[in-house]
Coordinates of N, CA and C in Angstrom, one line a residue:
X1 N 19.3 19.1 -13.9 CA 17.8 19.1 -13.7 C 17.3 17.7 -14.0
X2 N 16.7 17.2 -13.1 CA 15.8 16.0 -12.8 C 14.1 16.2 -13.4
X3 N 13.8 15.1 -14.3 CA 12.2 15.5 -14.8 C 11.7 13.9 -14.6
X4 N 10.6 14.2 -13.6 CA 9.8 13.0 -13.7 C 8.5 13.0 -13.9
X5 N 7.9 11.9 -14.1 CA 6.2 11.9 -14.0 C 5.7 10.3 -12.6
X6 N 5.3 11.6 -12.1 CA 4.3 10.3 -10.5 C 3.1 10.9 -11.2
X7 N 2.5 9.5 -10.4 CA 0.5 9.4 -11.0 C 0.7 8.5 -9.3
X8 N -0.7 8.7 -9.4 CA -1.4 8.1 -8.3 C -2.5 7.3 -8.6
X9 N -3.1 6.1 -8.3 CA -4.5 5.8 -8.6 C -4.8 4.4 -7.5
X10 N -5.8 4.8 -7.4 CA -6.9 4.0 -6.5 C -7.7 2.8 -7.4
X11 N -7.0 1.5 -6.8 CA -7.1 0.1 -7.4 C -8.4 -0.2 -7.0
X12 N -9.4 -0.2 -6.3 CA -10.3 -0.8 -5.3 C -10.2 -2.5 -5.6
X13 N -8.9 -2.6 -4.9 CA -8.6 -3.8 -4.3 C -8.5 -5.2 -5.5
X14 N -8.2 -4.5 -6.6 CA -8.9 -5.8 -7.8 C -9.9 -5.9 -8.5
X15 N -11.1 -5.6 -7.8 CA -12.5 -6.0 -8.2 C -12.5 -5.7 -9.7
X16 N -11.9 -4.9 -10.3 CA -12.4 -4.3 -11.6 C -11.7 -5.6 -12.8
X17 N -11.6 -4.9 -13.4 CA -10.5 -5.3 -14.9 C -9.1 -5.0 -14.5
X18 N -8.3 -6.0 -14.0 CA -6.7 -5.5 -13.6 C -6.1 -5.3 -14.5
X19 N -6.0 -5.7 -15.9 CA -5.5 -5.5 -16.9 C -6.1 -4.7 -17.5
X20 N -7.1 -3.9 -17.5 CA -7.7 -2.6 -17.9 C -6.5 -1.2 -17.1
X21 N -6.8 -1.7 -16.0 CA -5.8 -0.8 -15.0 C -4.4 -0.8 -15.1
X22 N -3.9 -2.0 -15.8 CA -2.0 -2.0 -16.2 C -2.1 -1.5 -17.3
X23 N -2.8 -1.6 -18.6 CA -2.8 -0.8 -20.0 C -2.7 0.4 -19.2
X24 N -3.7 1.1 -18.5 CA -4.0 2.6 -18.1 C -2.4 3.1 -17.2
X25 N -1.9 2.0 -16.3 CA -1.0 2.5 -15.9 C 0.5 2.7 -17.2
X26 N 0.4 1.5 -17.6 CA 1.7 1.5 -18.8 C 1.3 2.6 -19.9
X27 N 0.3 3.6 -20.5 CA -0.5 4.3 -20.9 C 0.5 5.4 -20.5
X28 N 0.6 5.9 -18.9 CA 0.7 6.5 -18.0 C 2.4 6.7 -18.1
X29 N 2.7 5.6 -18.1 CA 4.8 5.3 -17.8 C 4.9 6.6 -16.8
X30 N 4.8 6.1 -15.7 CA 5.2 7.0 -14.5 C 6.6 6.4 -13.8
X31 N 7.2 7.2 -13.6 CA 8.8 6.6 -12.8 C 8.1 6.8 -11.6
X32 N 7.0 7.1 -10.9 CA 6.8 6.9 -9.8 C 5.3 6.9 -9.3
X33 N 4.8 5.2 -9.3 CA 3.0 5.3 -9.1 C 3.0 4.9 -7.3
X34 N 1.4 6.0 -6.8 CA 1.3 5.8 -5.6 C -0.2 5.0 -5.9
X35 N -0.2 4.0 -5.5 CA -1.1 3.0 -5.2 C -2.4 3.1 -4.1
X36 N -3.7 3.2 -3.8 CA -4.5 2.8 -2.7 C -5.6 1.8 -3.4
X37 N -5.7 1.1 -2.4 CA -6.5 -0.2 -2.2 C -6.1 -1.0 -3.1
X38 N -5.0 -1.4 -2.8 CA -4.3 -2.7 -3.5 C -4.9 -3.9 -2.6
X39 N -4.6 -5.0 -3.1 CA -5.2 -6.0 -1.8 C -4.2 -6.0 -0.8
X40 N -5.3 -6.5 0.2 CA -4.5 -6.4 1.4 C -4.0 -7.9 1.5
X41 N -5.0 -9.0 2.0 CA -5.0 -10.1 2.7 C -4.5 -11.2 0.9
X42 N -3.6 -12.2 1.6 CA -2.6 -13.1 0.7 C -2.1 -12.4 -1.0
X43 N -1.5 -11.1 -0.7 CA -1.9 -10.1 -1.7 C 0.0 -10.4 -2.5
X44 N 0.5 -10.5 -1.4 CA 2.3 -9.7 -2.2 C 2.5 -10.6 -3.5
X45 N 2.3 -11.6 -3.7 CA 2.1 -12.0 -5.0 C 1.2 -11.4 -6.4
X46 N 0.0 -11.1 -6.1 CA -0.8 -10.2 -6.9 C -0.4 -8.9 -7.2
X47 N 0.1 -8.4 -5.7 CA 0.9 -6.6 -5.8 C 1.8 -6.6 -6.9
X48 N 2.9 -8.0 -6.7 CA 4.0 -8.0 -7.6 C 3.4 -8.0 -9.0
X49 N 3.0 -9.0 -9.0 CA 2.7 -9.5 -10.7 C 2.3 -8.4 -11.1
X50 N 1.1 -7.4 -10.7 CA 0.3 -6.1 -11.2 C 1.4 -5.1 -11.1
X51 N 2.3 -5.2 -10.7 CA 3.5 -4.3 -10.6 C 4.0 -4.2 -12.1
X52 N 4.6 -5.9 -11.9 CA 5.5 -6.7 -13.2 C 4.7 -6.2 -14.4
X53 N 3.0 -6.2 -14.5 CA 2.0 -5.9 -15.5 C 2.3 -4.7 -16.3
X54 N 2.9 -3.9 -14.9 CA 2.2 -2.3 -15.6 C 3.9 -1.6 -15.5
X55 N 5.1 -2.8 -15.8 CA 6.4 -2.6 -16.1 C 7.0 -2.0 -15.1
X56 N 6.4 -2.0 -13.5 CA 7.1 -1.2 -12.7 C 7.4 -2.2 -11.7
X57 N 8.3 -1.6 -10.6 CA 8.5 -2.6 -9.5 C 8.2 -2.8 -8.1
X58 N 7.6 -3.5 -7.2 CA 7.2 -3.3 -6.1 C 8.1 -4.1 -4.9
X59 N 8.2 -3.3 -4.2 CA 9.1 -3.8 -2.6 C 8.3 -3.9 -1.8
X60 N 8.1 -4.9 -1.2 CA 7.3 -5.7 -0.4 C 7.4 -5.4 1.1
X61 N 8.9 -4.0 1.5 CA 8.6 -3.9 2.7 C 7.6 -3.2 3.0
X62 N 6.9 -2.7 2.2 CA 5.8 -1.6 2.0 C 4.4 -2.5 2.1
X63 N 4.4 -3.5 2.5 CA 3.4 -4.8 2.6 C 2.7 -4.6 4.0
X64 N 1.4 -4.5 3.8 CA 1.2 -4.3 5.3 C 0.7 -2.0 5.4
X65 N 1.1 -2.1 4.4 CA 0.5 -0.2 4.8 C -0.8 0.1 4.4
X66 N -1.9 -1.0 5.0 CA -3.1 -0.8 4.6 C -3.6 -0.1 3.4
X67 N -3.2 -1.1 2.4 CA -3.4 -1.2 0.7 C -2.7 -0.1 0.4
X68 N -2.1 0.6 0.6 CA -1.2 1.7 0.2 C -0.3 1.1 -0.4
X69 N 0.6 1.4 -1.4 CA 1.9 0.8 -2.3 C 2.9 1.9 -3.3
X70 N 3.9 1.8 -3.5 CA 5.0 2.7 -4.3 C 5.5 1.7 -5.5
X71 N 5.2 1.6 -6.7 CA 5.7 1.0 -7.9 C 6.9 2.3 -8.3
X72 N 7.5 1.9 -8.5 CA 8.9 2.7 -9.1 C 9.1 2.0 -10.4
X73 N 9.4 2.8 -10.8 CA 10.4 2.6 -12.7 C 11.3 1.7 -12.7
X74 N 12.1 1.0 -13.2 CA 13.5 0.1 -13.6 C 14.6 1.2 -13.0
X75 N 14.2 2.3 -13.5 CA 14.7 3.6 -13.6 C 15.7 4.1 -12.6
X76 N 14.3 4.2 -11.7 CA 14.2 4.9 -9.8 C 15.3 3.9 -8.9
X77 N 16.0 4.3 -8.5 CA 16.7 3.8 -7.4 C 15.7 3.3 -6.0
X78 N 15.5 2.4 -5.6 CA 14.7 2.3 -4.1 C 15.6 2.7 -3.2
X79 N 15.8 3.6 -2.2 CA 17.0 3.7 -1.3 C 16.2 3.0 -0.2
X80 N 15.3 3.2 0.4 CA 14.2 2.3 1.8 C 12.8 2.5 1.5
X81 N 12.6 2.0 1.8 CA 10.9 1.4 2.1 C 10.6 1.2 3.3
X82 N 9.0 1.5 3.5 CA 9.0 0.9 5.0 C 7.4 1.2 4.8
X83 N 6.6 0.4 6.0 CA 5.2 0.4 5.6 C 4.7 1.5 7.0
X84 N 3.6 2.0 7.4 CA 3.3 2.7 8.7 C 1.5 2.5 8.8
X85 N 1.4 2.4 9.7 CA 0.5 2.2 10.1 C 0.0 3.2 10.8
X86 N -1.4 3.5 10.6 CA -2.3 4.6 11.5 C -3.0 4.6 12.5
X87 N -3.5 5.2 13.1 CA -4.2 5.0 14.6 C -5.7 4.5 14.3
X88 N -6.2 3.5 14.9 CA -7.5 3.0 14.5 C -8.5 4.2 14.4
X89 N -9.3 4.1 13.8 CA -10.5 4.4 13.8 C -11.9 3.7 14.1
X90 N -12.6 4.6 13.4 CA -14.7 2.8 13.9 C -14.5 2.6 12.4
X91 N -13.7 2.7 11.6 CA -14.2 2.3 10.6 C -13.1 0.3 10.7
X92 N -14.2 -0.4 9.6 CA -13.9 -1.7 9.5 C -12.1 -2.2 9.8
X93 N -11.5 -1.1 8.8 CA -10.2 -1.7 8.1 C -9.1 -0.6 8.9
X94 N -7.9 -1.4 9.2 CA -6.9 0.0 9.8 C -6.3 0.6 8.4
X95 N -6.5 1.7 8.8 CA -5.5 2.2 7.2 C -3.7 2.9 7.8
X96 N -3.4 3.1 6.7 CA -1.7 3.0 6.3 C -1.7 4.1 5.5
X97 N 0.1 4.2 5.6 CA 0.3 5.0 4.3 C 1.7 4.2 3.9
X98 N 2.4 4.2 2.7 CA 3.4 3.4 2.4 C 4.5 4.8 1.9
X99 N 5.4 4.4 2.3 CA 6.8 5.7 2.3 C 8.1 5.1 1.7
X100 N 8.6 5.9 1.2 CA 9.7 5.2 0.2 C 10.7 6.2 0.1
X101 N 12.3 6.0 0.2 CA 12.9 7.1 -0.3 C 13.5 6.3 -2.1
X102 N 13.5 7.1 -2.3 CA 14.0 7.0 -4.0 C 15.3 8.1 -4.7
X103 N 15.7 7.7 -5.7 CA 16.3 8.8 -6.3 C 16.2 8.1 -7.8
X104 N 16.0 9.2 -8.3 CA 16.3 8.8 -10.3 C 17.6 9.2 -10.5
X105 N 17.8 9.1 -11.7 CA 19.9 8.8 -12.0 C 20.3 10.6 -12.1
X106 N 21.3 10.3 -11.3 CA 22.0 11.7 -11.1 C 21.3 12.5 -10.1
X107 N 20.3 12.1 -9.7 CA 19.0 13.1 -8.6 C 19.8 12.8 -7.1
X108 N 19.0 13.8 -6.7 CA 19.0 13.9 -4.9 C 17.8 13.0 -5.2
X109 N 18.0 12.4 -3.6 CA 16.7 11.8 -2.4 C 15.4 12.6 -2.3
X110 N 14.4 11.8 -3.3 CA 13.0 12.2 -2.7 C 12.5 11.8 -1.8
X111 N 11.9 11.9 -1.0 CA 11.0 11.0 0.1 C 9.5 11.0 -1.0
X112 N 8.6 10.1 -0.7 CA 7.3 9.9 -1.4 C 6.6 9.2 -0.4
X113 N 5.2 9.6 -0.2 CA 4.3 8.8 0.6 C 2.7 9.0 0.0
X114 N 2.7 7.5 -0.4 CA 1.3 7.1 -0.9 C 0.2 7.1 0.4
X115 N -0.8 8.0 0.2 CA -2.1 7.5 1.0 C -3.3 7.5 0.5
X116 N -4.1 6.8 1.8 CA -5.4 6.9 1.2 C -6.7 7.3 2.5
X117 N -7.0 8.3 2.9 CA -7.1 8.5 4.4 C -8.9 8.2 4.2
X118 N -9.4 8.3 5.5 CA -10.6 7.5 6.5 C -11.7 8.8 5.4
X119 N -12.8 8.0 5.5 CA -13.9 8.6 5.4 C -15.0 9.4 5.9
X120 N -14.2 9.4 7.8 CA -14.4 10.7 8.5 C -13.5 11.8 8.4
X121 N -14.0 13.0 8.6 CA -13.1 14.3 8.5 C -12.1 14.2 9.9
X122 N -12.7 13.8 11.1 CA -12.1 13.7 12.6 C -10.8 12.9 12.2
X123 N -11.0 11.7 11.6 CA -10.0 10.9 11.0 C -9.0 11.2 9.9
X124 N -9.6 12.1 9.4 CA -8.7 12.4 8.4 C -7.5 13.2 8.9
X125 N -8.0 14.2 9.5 CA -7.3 15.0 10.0 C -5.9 14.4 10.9
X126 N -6.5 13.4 12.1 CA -5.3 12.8 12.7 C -4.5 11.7 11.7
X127 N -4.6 11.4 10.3 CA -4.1 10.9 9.8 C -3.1 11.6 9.3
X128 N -3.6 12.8 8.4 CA -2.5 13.7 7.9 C -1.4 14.6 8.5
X129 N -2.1 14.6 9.5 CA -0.7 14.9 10.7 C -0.1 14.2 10.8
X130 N -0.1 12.9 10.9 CA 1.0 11.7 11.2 C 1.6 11.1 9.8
X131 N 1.5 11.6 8.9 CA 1.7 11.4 7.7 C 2.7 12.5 7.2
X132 N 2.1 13.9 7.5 CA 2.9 14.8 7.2 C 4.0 15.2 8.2
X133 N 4.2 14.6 9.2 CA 4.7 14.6 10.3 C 6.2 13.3 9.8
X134 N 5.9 12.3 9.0 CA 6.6 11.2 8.9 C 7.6 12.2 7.7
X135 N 6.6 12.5 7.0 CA 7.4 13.2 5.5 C 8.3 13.9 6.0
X136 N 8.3 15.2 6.9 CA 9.3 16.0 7.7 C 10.9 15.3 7.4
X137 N 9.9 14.2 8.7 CA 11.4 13.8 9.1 C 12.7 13.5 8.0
X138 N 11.9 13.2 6.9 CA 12.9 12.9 6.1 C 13.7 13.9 5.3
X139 N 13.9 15.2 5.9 CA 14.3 15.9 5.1 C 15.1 16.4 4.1
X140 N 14.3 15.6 3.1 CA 14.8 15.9 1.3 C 12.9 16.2 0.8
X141 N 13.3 16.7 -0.6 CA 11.6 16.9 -1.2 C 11.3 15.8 -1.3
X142 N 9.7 16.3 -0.9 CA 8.7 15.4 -0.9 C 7.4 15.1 -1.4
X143 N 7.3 14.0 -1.9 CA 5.8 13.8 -2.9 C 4.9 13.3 -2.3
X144 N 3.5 13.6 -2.1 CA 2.6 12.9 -1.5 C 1.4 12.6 -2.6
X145 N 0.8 11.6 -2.6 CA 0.3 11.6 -3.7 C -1.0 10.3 -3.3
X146 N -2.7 10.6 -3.3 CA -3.1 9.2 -3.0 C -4.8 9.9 -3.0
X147 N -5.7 9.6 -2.5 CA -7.3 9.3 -2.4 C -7.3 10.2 -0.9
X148 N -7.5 11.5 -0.8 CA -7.8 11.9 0.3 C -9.1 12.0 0.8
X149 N -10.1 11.4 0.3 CA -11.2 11.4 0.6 C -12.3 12.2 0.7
X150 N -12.0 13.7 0.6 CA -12.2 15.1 0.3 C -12.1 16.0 -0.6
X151 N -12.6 17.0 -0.6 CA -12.3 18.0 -1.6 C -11.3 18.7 -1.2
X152 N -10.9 19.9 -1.9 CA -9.8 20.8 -2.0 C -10.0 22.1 -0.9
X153 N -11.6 21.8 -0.4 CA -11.8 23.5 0.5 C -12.0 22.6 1.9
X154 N -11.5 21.5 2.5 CA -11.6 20.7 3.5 C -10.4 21.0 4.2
X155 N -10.9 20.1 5.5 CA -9.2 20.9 6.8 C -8.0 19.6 6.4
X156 N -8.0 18.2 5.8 CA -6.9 18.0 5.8 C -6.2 18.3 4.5
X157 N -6.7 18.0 3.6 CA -6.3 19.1 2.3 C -5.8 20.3 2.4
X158 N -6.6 21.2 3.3 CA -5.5 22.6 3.4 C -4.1 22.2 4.1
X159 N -4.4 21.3 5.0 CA -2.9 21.1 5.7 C -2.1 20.5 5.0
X160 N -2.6 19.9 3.8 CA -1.7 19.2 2.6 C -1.0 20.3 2.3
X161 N -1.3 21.5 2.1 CA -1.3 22.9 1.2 C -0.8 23.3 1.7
X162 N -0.6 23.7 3.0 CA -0.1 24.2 3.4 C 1.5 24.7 3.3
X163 N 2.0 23.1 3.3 CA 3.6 23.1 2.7 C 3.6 22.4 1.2
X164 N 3.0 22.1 1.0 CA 3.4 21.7 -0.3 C 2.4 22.4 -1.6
X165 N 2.2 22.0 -2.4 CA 1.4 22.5 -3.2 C 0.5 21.0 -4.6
X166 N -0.5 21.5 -4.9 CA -0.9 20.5 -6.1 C -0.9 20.8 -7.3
X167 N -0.3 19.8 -7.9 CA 0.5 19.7 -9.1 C -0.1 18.5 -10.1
X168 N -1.5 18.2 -10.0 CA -1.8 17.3 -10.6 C -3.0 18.2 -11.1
X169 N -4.0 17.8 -12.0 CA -5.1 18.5 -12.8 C -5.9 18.7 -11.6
X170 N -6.5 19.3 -11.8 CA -7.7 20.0 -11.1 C -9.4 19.1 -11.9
X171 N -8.8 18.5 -12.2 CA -9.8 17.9 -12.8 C -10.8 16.7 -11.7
X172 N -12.5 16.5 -11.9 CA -12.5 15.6 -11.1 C -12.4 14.0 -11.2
X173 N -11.9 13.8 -10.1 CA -11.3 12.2 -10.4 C -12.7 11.1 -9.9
X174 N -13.9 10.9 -9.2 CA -14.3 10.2 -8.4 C -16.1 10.7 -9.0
X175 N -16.8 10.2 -9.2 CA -16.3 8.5 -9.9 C -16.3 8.4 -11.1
X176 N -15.3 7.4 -11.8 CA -14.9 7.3 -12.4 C -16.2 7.2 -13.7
X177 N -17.1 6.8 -13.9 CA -18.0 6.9 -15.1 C -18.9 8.1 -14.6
X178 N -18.8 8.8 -13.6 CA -19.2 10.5 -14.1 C -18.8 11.1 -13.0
X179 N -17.5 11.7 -13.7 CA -16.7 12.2 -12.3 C -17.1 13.5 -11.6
X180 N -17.2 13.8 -10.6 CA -18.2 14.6 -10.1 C -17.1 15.5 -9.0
X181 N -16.4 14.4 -8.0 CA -15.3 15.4 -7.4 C -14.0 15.0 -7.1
X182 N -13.4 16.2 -7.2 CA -11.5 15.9 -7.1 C -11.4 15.9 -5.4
X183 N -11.3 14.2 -5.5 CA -10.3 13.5 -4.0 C -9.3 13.3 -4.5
X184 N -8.7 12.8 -5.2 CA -7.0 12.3 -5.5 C -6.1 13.2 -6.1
X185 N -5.0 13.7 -5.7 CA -3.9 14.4 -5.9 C -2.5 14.2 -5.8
X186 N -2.3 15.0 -6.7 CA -0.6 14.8 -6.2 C -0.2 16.0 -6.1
X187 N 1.2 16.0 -4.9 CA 1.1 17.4 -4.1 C 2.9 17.1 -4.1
X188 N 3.3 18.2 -4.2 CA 5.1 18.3 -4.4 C 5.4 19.7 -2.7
X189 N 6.7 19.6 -2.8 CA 7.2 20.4 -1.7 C 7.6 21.6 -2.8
X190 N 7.9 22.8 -2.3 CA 8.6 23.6 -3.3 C 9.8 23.5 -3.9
X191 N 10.5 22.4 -4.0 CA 12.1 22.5 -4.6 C 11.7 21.9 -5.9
X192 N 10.1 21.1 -6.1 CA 10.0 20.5 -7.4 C 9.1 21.6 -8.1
X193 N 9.4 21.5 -9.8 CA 8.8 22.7 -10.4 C 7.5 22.0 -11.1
X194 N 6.7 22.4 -11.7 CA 5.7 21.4 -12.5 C 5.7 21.9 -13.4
X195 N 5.6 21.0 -14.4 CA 6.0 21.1 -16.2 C 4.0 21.1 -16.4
X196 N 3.8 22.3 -17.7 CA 2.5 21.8 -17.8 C 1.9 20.6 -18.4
X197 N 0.8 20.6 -17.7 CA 0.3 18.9 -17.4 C 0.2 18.4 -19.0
X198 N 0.4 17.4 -18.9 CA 0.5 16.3 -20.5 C -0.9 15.6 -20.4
X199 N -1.4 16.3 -21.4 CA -2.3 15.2 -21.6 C -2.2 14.2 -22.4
X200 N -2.9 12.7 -22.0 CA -2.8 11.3 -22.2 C -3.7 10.8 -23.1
X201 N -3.4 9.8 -24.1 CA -4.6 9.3 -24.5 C -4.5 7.9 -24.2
X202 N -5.8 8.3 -23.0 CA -6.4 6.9 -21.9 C -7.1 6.3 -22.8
X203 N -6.8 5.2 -23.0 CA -8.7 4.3 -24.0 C -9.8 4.6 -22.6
X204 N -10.8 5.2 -23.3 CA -12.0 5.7 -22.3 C -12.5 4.2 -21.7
X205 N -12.5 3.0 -22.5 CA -12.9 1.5 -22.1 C -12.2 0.9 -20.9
X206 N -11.1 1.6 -21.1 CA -9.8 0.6 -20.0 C -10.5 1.7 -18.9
X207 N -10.3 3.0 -18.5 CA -11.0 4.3 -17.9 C -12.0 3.7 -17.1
X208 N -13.1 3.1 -17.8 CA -14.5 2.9 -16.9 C -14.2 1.5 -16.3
X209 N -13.1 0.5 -17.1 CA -13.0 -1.2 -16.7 C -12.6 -1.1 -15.3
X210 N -11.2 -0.3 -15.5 CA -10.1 -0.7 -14.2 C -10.8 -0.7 -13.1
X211 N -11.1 0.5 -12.4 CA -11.6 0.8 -10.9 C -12.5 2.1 -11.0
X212 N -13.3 2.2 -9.7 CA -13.9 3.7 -9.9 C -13.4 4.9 -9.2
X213 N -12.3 5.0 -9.5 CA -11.3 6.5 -9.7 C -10.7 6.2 -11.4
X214 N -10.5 7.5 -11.2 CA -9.7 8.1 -12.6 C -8.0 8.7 -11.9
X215 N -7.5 7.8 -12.5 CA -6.2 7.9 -12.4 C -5.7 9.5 -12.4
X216 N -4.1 9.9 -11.8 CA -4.1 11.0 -11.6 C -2.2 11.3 -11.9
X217 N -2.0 12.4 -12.8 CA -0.5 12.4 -12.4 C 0.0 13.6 -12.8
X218 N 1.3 13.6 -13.0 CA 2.1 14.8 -13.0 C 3.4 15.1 -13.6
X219 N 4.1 15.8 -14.4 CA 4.9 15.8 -14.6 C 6.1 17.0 -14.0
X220 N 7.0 16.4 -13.3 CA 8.0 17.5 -12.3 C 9.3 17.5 -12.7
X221 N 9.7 18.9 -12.6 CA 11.3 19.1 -12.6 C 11.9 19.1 -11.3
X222 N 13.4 18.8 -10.9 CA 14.0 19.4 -9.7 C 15.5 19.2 -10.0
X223 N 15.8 20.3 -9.2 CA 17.3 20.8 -9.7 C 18.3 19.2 -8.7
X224 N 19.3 19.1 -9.3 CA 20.0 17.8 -9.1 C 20.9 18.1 -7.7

């Protein structure tokens, strides 16, 4: 039996306190963080270093998945990486999702994909099909974990649900100095079990510095 903890959290791109956000992530010690709005433009250096900050590691083929990112543990094995890209929208920026296979020591192959989808529902929707469509393919369990931009009674969220299930608090994450609704989750396939949730002691100062989301995570079992 395999036990890990993935967290997810939404950077907005730097602006905040970065080092408020690596205390919060190191706080956190996740063998597996899904990242959105990391920088985008002259970034893989910053990605890294805030990687190095918060004691985890980042692969750069994942560079390019429109601020999406996978920090792994010392721990986690990286077996591939790769970045993907989504179908435009009207909004400004193209978005991504970043996909990784991994294994921790003695474990089978997880697949994991960090996202962070569009701020239309129309959008959303053809994102998560092509997202949960990529996850398939890889058939071993899979983590999806990121900023879906919606609530939990919305159409790409059920399709989240559909196959997998949520395994992070039910708590609301957004925004972060008066959190009002749960967008960010983390969502497992059925072969992983969920240990009940651990609560953390976040410094509430680093909480409001980093970014405005509230970090999110999980702790999971799965048989080897």
């Amino acid at each position: 039996m395999t036990r890990l903890r993935v967290a997810s959290y939404n950077l907005r791109g730097f602006h905040d306190d970065r080092q408020a956000a690596a205390r919060i992530v190191r706080a956190i010690d996740p063998d597996i963080l899904c990242v959105q709005e990391a920088p985008r433009w002259f970034a893989r250096r910053r990605v890294r270093r805030f990687a190095a900050e918060c004691g985890l590691v980042w692969d750069d083929r994942m560079r390019g998945s429109g601020g999406t990112a996978i920090f792994t543990s010392p721990r986690v094995t990286l077996l591939y990486a790769e970045r993907n890209r989504l179908p435009f929208t009207r909004e400004a920026e193209r978005r991504g999702f970043a996909f990784a296979l991994v294994r921790l020591p003695g474990g089978r192959p997880i697949a994991v994909a960090s996202v962070h989808l569009s701020l239309t529902e129309a959008a959303r929707l053809i994102q998560i099909r092509r997202i949960l469509a990529r996850v398939s393919r890889a058939g071993t369990p899979t983590l999806l974990a990121g900023d879906l931009n919606e609530t939990s009674d919305a159409p790409a969220w059920r399709l989240v649900t559909g196959g997998m299930r949520l395994v992070s608090s039910l708590a609301a994450t957004f925004p972060a100095r008066s959190p009002r609704r749960m967008i960010d989750g983390v969502f497992a396939s059925p072969e992983f079990e969920a240990v009940a949730h651990t609560s953390l002691a976040l410094a509430s100062a680093d909480l409001l510095a980093a970014t405005d989301h509230l970090p999110i995570w999980a702790d999971l079992t799965i048989r080897d």
